Amino acid sequence: MTFLPHFVHHRIRRASKNWMAAGCLFGVSLFSPAFSPVSTSVPLVRPAAVRQADVIIYGGTSAAITAAVQVKKMGKSVIVVSPDKHLGGLSSGGLGFTDTGNKEVIGGLAREFYQRLYQHYQQPASWQWQKKEEYGNKGQGTPAIDGSSRTMWIFEPHAAEQVFEDFVKEYKLTIYRDEWLDRSPKGLVKRNGAIQSFRTLNGNEYRGKMFIDVTYEGDLMAAAGVKYAVGREANSVYGEKWDGVQTEVFQHGHHFKTNVSPYKIAGDPKSGLLPEVSAEAPGEYGAGDDKIQAYCFRMCLSNHPDNRVPFAKPAGYNADRYELLARVFASGWRETFNKYDPIPNRKTDTNNHGPFSTDYIGKNYDYPEATYERRKAIIKDHELYQKGLMYFLQNDPRVPADVHEKMQQWGLPKDEFKDNGGWPHQLYIREARRMISDFVMKEADALGKTTVPEPVGMGSYALDAHNAQRYVKKDGFVQNEGDIGVHPDKPYSIAYKSIVPKESECKNLFVPVCLSSTHIAFGSIRMEPVFMILGQSAATAAVLAMQNNVTPQQLPYATLEKALLADKQRLTF
């Protein structure tokens, strides 16, 4: 039996008691063998519609599209059941400054995605707000416009979404949008260890031979009774260094570099803590916990006068919420614009940077297993926090004059996310559930220090974890914890058995996004190009398993490897 760290057992027990309220099914099935939340004995209401395909994909992320295209290319039927109205997840949701790592390990349909973006930006009409020659060519370790390989790694959200929609149109993909998995006991039917069907909140039923969960949350995986972890493992569990609590470890500069008081009256604990500071102790160095690295929206901003909307004061705005940032400015910090990364047409992919920024630290711990209603509230809370931060930077007198003046040029773009007021439709769910399968990707694997068995794709980005908490040190000053950035020795392979559950838990499910990985290894794997790669590989394996009449776990790797290489996937470096 796979060893589970103490905090994982705690979360499982808690889910077992509260699964009905939380909409989470997996706790009951793990610890009550006589009762399964996916039992066929549960009375079922007649579905609104019954839809059937060889492969059912749940989720609307970038991996959903590469998986669906691959199934179609291999001659099988496929349905994408997407909770989202907009396809592409973060790739079309504001993350346009791609975390490429080593571009040479990005192959298959993922590379085609970036090649299609290259073709888009070769068209003069694509440069509405800026001349192409004025743009520059800055990417993350690679040129934004890579003429030698005809790829475009940096792009606008609407351009990425159009590429995904082009895939849908060209391959005649069947997509059902705004369809949310029914996470109650009646939501999924499982027989002889295999999913037969699942229902959505609209009452529709989806039947298939193979299922692929490409959500950032892993909801289908959890509903199917597959074991998973939430939070950070202790370093001791898998012999890691960078996984558990990382107090006094600072690798990205997203920490307080000078002493800043966390109290309402500086230096006076009796006055109470400022907003956005936790009263809890951070935990012992290296220990595991149930904390989640921070989420944020990857804002697309514009500085073109004809294409920007100033930040309005959000509902419930309270400037005192950002007093901690005012004190950071007072300490002399001036890095506000370090992650206003340029994308075409005088826009940015704006990411978190510094000790107090767009990451909403500590406010997402219950998100992975929360009900849909609770998740919606968490997302709205993140939106109001971040909009308030931008309004503060543009308007509050405590903001230094040079920062205030430069902020006036930025606003939300009129031509992005038009149905949402220029605001991204996707919160950056950096991490949620992580499957626990026969092979767990670990720190050493993601640092390129091991030979990973049966590879189905590659990663190369740094172990990149954002802060998980903001606390008060023993000396009475504030500090952040959890920010890690460790570069691998070389690109690394990702194991096939990390994207399929244990056969004893589910015989026809693939999980290429919430895959089997430790927290810190996932910090590298979680990049959008990798999700596209693994989505395609999962689809390939699903079709081959059907063709060979075996479970995914019993599929001969040589058969899979041959097909992946034929599709120009990169498996080893």
XYZ file of C-alpha atoms in Angstrom:
573
model
C 0.000 0.000 0.000
C 1.307 3.442 -0.867
C 2.415 5.313 2.236
C 0.412 8.459 2.843
C 1.893 11.298 4.895
C 0.013 12.259 8.042
C -1.559 15.365 6.548
C -2.975 13.362 3.627
C -4.610 10.906 6.044
C -6.067 13.925 7.840
C -7.576 15.278 4.647
C -8.952 11.845 3.695
C -10.625 11.392 7.082
C -12.091 14.863 6.885
C -13.445 14.195 3.391
C -14.971 10.949 4.663
C -17.021 12.865 7.238
C -17.987 15.752 5.017
C -18.137 14.375 1.488
C -21.814 15.181 1.033
C -21.395 18.816 2.018
C -18.147 19.230 0.128
C -19.220 17.409 -3.004
C -16.075 15.249 -2.642
C -16.541 11.504 -3.016
C -13.212 9.877 -2.555
C -12.947 9.679 1.241
C -15.922 7.345 1.615
C -14.821 4.915 -1.065
C -11.326 4.633 0.388
C -12.257 3.829 3.956
C -15.705 2.239 3.666
C -15.197 -0.820 1.419
C -18.794 -1.923 1.899
C -20.113 1.365 0.539
C -19.039 3.046 -2.652
C -20.208 6.552 -3.588
C -20.173 5.381 -7.212
C -22.309 2.321 -6.510
C -24.778 1.326 -9.206
C -27.348 0.668 -6.455
C -28.034 4.398 -6.085
C -31.387 5.245 -7.721
C -30.782 7.351 -10.810
C -32.976 10.052 -12.285
C -33.587 9.773 -16.005
C -30.931 11.925 -17.707
C -31.821 14.922 -19.837
C -29.683 13.519 -22.636
C -27.435 10.476 -23.063
C -24.284 11.185 -25.033
C -21.778 8.508 -25.906
C -18.300 8.322 -27.437
C -15.227 6.118 -27.322
C -13.416 8.717 -25.216
C -14.990 11.255 -22.857
C -12.773 14.177 -21.864
C -13.789 16.227 -18.825
C -12.416 19.769 -18.714
C -11.816 22.697 -21.038
C -8.087 23.275 -20.509
C -5.379 23.288 -23.168
C -4.874 19.564 -22.486
C -8.517 18.938 -23.369
C -8.009 20.182 -26.908
C -4.755 18.337 -27.616
C -6.305 15.159 -26.202
C -9.465 15.510 -28.284
C -7.560 16.260 -31.485
C -5.383 13.197 -30.942
C -8.369 10.901 -30.445
C -9.911 12.192 -33.668
C -6.625 11.780 -35.559
C -6.533 8.142 -34.455
C -10.032 7.488 -35.779
C -12.062 7.245 -32.575
C -15.040 9.276 -31.393
C -14.608 11.821 -28.623
C -16.689 14.273 -26.599
C -15.256 17.148 -24.582
C -17.403 17.979 -21.567
C -16.235 21.424 -20.485
C -17.318 23.310 -17.371
C -15.796 26.362 -19.044
C -17.367 28.391 -21.817
C -13.937 29.488 -23.038
C -11.462 26.798 -24.081
C -7.764 26.687 -23.272
C -7.579 27.266 -19.533
C -4.614 29.445 -18.584
C -3.146 29.300 -22.091
C -6.027 31.484 -23.276
C -6.711 32.978 -19.856
C -3.849 35.451 -19.566
C -0.736 33.292 -19.337
C 0.793 34.440 -22.615
C 4.401 34.724 -21.436
C 4.901 30.978 -21.787
C 6.912 29.008 -19.231
C 8.802 27.192 -21.949
C 11.910 25.952 -20.188
C 13.875 24.166 -22.894
C 11.799 24.548 -26.073
C 13.446 21.507 -27.669
C 11.471 19.124 -25.439
C 8.102 20.539 -26.567
C 6.809 18.366 -29.402
C 3.643 17.004 -30.946
C 0.432 19.045 -30.870
C 1.845 21.342 -28.192
C 4.492 22.546 -30.626
C 1.855 22.847 -33.339
C -0.119 25.168 -31.050
C 2.847 27.550 -30.845
C 3.508 27.187 -34.565
C -0.041 28.258 -35.310
C 0.474 31.313 -33.131
C 3.595 32.089 -35.156
C 1.497 32.049 -38.316
C -1.067 34.314 -36.662
C 1.550 36.945 -35.878
C 2.947 36.801 -39.385
C -0.260 38.496 -40.524
C -0.108 42.334 -40.570
C -3.726 42.465 -39.340
C -2.617 40.820 -36.074
C -0.655 43.945 -35.117
C -3.457 46.411 -34.415
C -1.940 48.431 -31.574
C 1.733 48.125 -32.327
C 4.017 47.569 -35.280
C 5.609 44.144 -35.305
C 9.094 45.619 -35.487
C 8.394 47.677 -32.350
C 7.468 44.668 -30.246
C 10.910 43.309 -29.418
C 11.543 39.614 -28.993
C 11.793 38.786 -25.306
C 10.667 35.370 -24.072
C 11.471 33.127 -21.120
C 14.882 31.851 -22.155
C 13.914 31.789 -25.829
C 12.979 34.440 -28.396
C 9.291 35.324 -28.350
C 9.149 34.999 -32.141
C 11.361 32.045 -33.036
C 11.845 32.228 -36.795
C 14.159 29.224 -36.955
C 11.505 26.838 -35.596
C 8.552 28.993 -36.696
C 7.073 29.134 -33.210
C 5.591 32.019 -31.197
C 5.972 31.538 -27.459
C 4.521 34.881 -26.319
C 0.980 35.812 -27.312
C -2.305 37.555 -26.523
C -5.169 35.662 -24.832
C -7.617 36.072 -27.714
C -5.045 34.760 -30.197
C -4.544 31.601 -28.139
C -8.283 31.059 -27.761
C -8.719 31.385 -31.514
C -6.105 28.689 -32.124
C -8.004 26.324 -29.829
C -11.264 27.157 -31.595
C -9.558 26.535 -34.926
C -8.612 23.048 -33.733
C -12.240 22.480 -32.758
C -13.512 23.570 -36.163
C -10.907 21.757 -38.253
C -11.261 18.441 -36.440
C -15.022 18.835 -35.967
C -14.716 18.266 -32.247
C -17.878 17.803 -30.230
C -17.754 20.215 -27.286
C -20.444 20.649 -24.637
C -19.725 23.810 -22.632
C -20.922 24.983 -19.236
C -21.362 21.348 -18.256
C -20.362 20.687 -14.642
C -19.757 17.235 -13.203
C -22.382 16.190 -10.672
C -20.151 15.448 -7.685
C -22.940 13.891 -5.623
C -23.247 10.072 -5.137
C -25.460 9.817 -8.222
C -22.930 11.638 -10.410
C -20.736 8.750 -11.537
C -21.372 5.077 -12.287
C -18.492 2.672 -11.928
C -18.655 -1.075 -12.577
C -15.929 -3.706 -12.147
C -13.367 -1.002 -11.479
C -14.172 1.033 -14.602
C -16.168 4.212 -15.127
C -19.323 3.568 -17.138
C -20.679 7.097 -17.213
C -20.997 10.360 -15.369
C -23.674 13.016 -15.128
C -23.544 16.780 -15.153
C -25.572 19.238 -13.126
C -27.704 19.826 -16.221
C -28.796 16.192 -15.989
C -26.937 14.990 -19.059
C -25.202 11.604 -19.020
C -21.886 10.884 -20.757
C -20.931 7.286 -21.506
C -17.568 6.153 -22.802
C -14.994 3.416 -22.954
C -12.146 5.657 -21.782
C -12.200 8.849 -19.714
C -9.629 11.625 -19.405
C -9.724 14.175 -16.568
C -7.980 17.339 -17.765
C -9.323 19.733 -15.121
C -6.994 21.721 -12.887
C -8.931 20.404 -9.879
C -9.097 16.663 -10.628
C -12.831 16.430 -9.951
C -13.499 13.382 -12.144
C -10.497 11.606 -10.664
C -11.808 12.226 -7.145
C -15.336 11.166 -8.061
C -13.953 7.890 -9.417
C -12.456 6.994 -6.036
C -8.817 7.452 -7.013
C -6.411 8.294 -4.197
C -4.840 11.721 -4.216
C -2.941 14.206 -2.071
C -3.676 17.830 -1.255
C -0.985 20.094 0.177
C 2.711 19.539 0.732
C 4.414 16.289 1.658
C 6.986 16.307 4.405
C 10.504 16.171 2.964
C 10.996 12.836 4.720
C 8.194 11.061 2.824
C 10.038 10.829 -0.509
C 13.521 11.916 0.526
C 13.146 15.454 -0.855
C 14.615 18.809 0.124
C 12.252 21.449 -1.277
C 8.791 19.980 -0.652
C 7.557 20.684 2.878
C 7.554 23.908 4.893
C 10.406 26.144 3.663
C 10.820 28.830 6.320
C 13.700 31.241 5.681
C 14.222 29.895 2.141
C 14.113 32.723 -0.411
C 14.757 31.971 -4.070
C 12.664 34.346 -6.188
C 12.735 37.585 -4.246
C 9.058 37.243 -3.332
C 9.784 37.863 0.334
C 10.199 40.760 2.744
C 13.800 41.847 2.315
C 13.650 44.326 5.201
C 11.942 44.237 8.572
C 8.278 45.197 8.171
C 5.819 45.196 11.044
C 2.625 43.170 10.527
C 0.649 45.040 13.184
C -1.972 47.739 12.688
C 0.130 50.023 14.850
C 3.682 49.264 13.766
C 5.541 47.415 16.505
C 2.477 46.962 18.714
C 1.150 43.369 18.800
C -1.792 44.479 20.956
C -3.127 46.537 18.066
C -3.832 43.384 16.075
C -2.592 42.066 12.749
C -2.935 43.868 9.452
C -5.093 42.236 6.759
C -3.486 39.463 4.698
C -1.245 38.233 7.558
C -1.892 34.881 9.248
C -1.808 34.509 13.025
C -0.803 30.846 12.695
C 2.733 29.587 13.203
C 4.338 28.523 9.909
C 5.111 24.977 10.980
C 8.378 23.136 11.364
C 10.895 23.320 8.523
C 10.503 20.338 6.192
C 7.161 19.263 7.660
C 4.140 18.469 5.532
C 0.912 20.443 5.693
C -2.345 21.021 3.832
C -1.417 24.469 2.540
C -1.608 25.299 -1.161
C 0.684 27.590 -3.141
C -1.046 30.883 -3.899
C -3.352 31.546 -6.837
C -3.781 34.740 -8.842
C -5.229 36.015 -12.087
C -2.685 36.472 -14.866
C -3.891 39.926 -15.862
C -3.521 41.136 -19.412
C -2.966 44.897 -19.267
C -2.720 47.506 -22.023
C -0.931 50.842 -22.114
C -2.441 51.979 -25.417
C -4.672 55.027 -24.760
C -7.330 53.757 -27.172
C -7.374 50.220 -25.792
C -7.339 50.534 -22.031
C -9.877 50.923 -19.272
C -8.707 52.416 -15.941
C -9.183 50.266 -12.867
C -12.467 51.083 -11.176
C -12.885 50.940 -7.410
C -14.125 47.390 -6.734
C -17.048 46.586 -4.487
C -16.141 46.625 -0.809
C -12.790 48.294 -1.434
C -10.838 49.156 1.707
C -7.446 50.787 1.195
C -6.273 49.572 4.615
C -6.209 46.081 3.174
C -3.027 47.119 1.354
C -1.270 48.858 4.244
C 1.370 46.125 4.252
C 2.283 47.042 0.670
C 2.473 50.715 1.660
C 5.034 49.759 4.318
C 6.991 47.742 1.744
C 7.131 50.861 -0.443
C 8.211 52.914 2.568
C 11.130 50.513 3.061
C 12.446 51.514 -0.377
C 11.198 48.571 -2.458
C 10.731 49.485 -6.141
C 10.059 46.320 -8.160
C 6.380 46.832 -8.981
C 6.778 46.443 -12.723
C 9.305 43.596 -12.840
C 6.693 41.057 -14.021
C 4.748 43.226 -16.415
C 6.002 40.917 -19.139
C 5.434 42.316 -22.651
C 3.214 40.472 -25.092
C 2.223 41.762 -28.559
C 0.180 44.915 -29.118
C 1.379 46.905 -26.116
C -0.026 44.461 -23.609
C 1.333 42.451 -20.711
C 1.062 39.117 -19.034
C 1.203 40.486 -15.481
C 2.325 38.014 -12.844
C 3.021 38.111 -9.128
C 6.262 39.747 -8.029
C 7.594 40.793 -4.649
C 6.508 40.328 -1.025
C 2.983 41.711 -1.516
C 1.595 41.365 -5.007
C -1.096 39.641 -7.064
C -0.734 36.251 -5.323
C -3.520 36.053 -2.747
C -1.518 34.130 -0.173
C -3.303 31.771 2.177
C -6.812 32.233 0.785
C -7.109 29.072 -1.324
C -6.489 26.216 1.107
C -9.984 24.756 0.835
C -10.359 25.327 -2.913
C -9.363 21.838 -4.192
C -12.126 20.014 -2.339
C -14.652 22.842 -2.006
C -18.173 22.790 -3.381
C -18.809 24.673 -6.609
C -20.525 27.411 -4.613
C -17.557 27.784 -2.290
C -15.091 27.757 -5.204
C -17.078 30.533 -6.871
C -16.779 32.594 -3.681
C -13.019 31.948 -3.484
C -12.573 33.023 -7.104
C -14.598 36.199 -6.521
C -12.563 36.975 -3.414
C -9.363 36.658 -5.457
C -10.806 38.963 -8.108
C -11.772 41.663 -5.616
C -8.401 41.446 -3.866
C -6.512 41.830 -7.128
C -8.709 44.572 -8.562
C -8.399 46.403 -5.252
C -4.621 46.070 -5.435
C -4.545 47.667 -8.878
C -6.880 50.462 -7.791
C -4.656 51.064 -4.760
C -1.561 51.339 -6.954
C -3.270 53.857 -9.231
C -4.931 56.001 -6.592
C -3.659 55.718 -3.039
C -1.441 58.581 -1.746
C 0.774 56.100 0.099
C 2.035 54.793 -3.257
C 5.348 56.467 -4.216
C 4.989 59.182 -6.852
C 7.093 57.376 -9.461
C 5.056 54.181 -9.124
C 1.801 56.120 -9.081
C 2.736 57.997 -12.241
C 3.783 54.880 -14.145
C 0.638 53.014 -13.077
C -1.547 55.606 -14.800
C -0.585 54.247 -18.214
C -1.985 50.785 -17.506
C -5.531 49.473 -17.696
C -7.556 46.455 -18.705
C -7.637 45.903 -22.489
C -10.880 46.577 -24.301
C -10.217 43.801 -26.814
C -9.527 40.923 -24.398
C -12.073 38.945 -22.359
C -14.792 41.103 -23.878
C -17.598 39.221 -22.141
C -15.954 39.757 -18.743
C -14.982 43.428 -18.768
C -11.378 42.719 -19.764
C -10.853 40.471 -16.737
C -9.458 36.915 -17.224
C -12.055 34.166 -17.117
C -9.663 31.669 -15.507
C -8.078 31.882 -12.058
C -4.550 30.483 -12.027
C -5.063 27.188 -10.188
C -1.387 26.466 -9.788
C -2.035 23.282 -7.850
C -5.002 21.423 -6.393
C -5.325 17.654 -6.082
C -2.461 15.377 -7.124
C -3.080 11.709 -7.858
C -1.165 9.025 -5.952
C -0.464 6.205 -8.408
C 2.042 3.414 -8.991
C 4.692 5.958 -9.938
C 4.965 9.296 -8.168
C 7.058 11.966 -9.895
C 9.460 13.262 -7.266
C 11.920 16.097 -6.805
C 14.897 14.101 -8.091
C 12.932 13.099 -11.209
C 11.994 16.703 -11.994
C 15.585 17.827 -11.481
C 16.823 15.421 -14.154
C 18.758 13.309 -11.669
C 17.031 9.979 -12.418
C 16.078 7.801 -15.342
C 12.286 7.908 -15.410
C 10.594 4.689 -16.651
C 8.301 4.593 -19.683
C 8.311 8.306 -20.588
C 5.313 9.923 -22.285
C 6.534 13.508 -22.395
C 9.091 15.884 -20.960
C 9.425 18.911 -18.738
C 12.302 21.292 -18.190
C 11.106 24.269 -16.140
C 12.442 24.997 -12.667
C 10.833 23.587 -9.533
C 8.571 26.611 -9.198
C 6.360 26.902 -6.121
C 4.769 30.166 -5.028
C 4.328 31.269 -1.442
C 1.886 29.276 0.659
C 1.650 31.476 3.745
C 2.425 34.880 5.248
C 3.165 34.760 8.959
C 4.723 36.601 11.890
C 8.282 35.598 12.755
C 9.436 35.157 16.314
C 11.120 38.555 16.122
C 7.756 40.194 15.447
C 8.236 40.996 11.768
C 6.289 39.614 8.801
C 7.576 37.067 6.293
C 6.355 34.855 3.440
C 7.009 31.133 3.105
C 6.892 28.579 0.309
C 8.573 30.339 -2.617
C 10.909 27.905 -4.377
C 12.812 28.131 -7.662
C 15.357 25.357 -8.281
C 16.555 24.687 -11.834
C 16.936 21.102 -13.085
C 20.265 19.662 -14.178
C 18.680 18.918 -17.558
C 15.246 18.312 -19.085
C 13.514 15.298 -17.601
C 11.040 12.631 -18.694
C 7.558 12.117 -17.231
C 6.487 8.550 -16.498
C 3.447 6.903 -18.101
C 2.371 5.431 -14.779
C 2.142 8.936 -13.324
C -0.829 9.769 -15.594
C -2.851 6.581 -15.002
C -4.329 5.519 -11.648
C -3.553 2.224 -10.010
C -5.452 -0.474 -11.871
C -7.153 -1.524 -8.633
C -8.687 1.957 -8.367
C -9.803 2.698 -11.924
C -9.215 0.774 -15.156
C -10.203 3.334 -17.788
C -9.168 6.786 -16.563
C -6.252 9.074 -17.457
C -5.170 12.065 -15.367
C -2.588 14.110 -17.318
C -3.054 17.366 -15.365
C -3.549 16.406 -11.699
C -1.030 13.627 -12.242
C 0.824 11.542 -9.683
C 3.476 13.870 -8.320
C 4.768 15.400 -5.142
C 4.069 19.060 -4.493
C 7.526 20.233 -5.449
C 7.895 18.061 -8.566
C 4.508 19.362 -9.692
C 6.006 22.839 -9.366
C 7.871 22.122 -12.595
C 5.449 19.765 -14.336
C 2.497 22.180 -14.015
C 3.431 24.273 -17.069
C 0.913 24.687 -19.878
C 3.105 23.186 -22.645
C 3.562 20.079 -20.486
C -0.180 19.727 -19.927
C -0.727 19.860 -23.698
C 1.971 17.222 -24.202
C 0.535 14.896 -21.567
C -3.015 15.417 -22.814
C -1.994 14.175 -26.247
C -0.062 11.242 -24.783
C -3.019 10.245 -22.602
C -5.307 10.260 -25.642
C -2.849 8.147 -27.621
C -2.692 5.588 -24.823
C -6.477 5.574 -24.462
C -7.006 4.727 -28.118
C -4.238 2.129 -28.162
C -5.688 0.463 -25.064
C -9.049 0.152 -26.850
C -7.437 -1.133 -30.017
C -5.482 -3.754 -28.080
C -8.409 -4.624 -25.787
C -6.387 -4.029 -22.619
C -6.613 -1.663 -19.703
C -4.361 1.411 -19.878
C -2.224 -0.103 -17.124
C -1.629 -3.260 -19.208
C -0.827 -1.475 -22.475
C 2.643 -2.557 -23.681
C 4.900 0.458 -23.459
C 6.687 -0.392 -26.700
C 3.374 0.024 -28.518
C 2.752 3.393 -26.899
C 6.303 4.626 -27.387
C 6.197 3.879 -31.119
C 2.996 5.865 -31.557
C 4.232 8.831 -29.506
C 7.464 9.084 -31.454
C 5.546 8.882 -34.723
C 3.612 11.950 -33.573
C 6.901 13.759 -32.858
C 6.529 13.732 -29.112
C 9.810 14.229 -27.250
C 10.374 11.491 -24.688
C 14.056 11.697 -23.748
C 16.731 14.367 -23.966
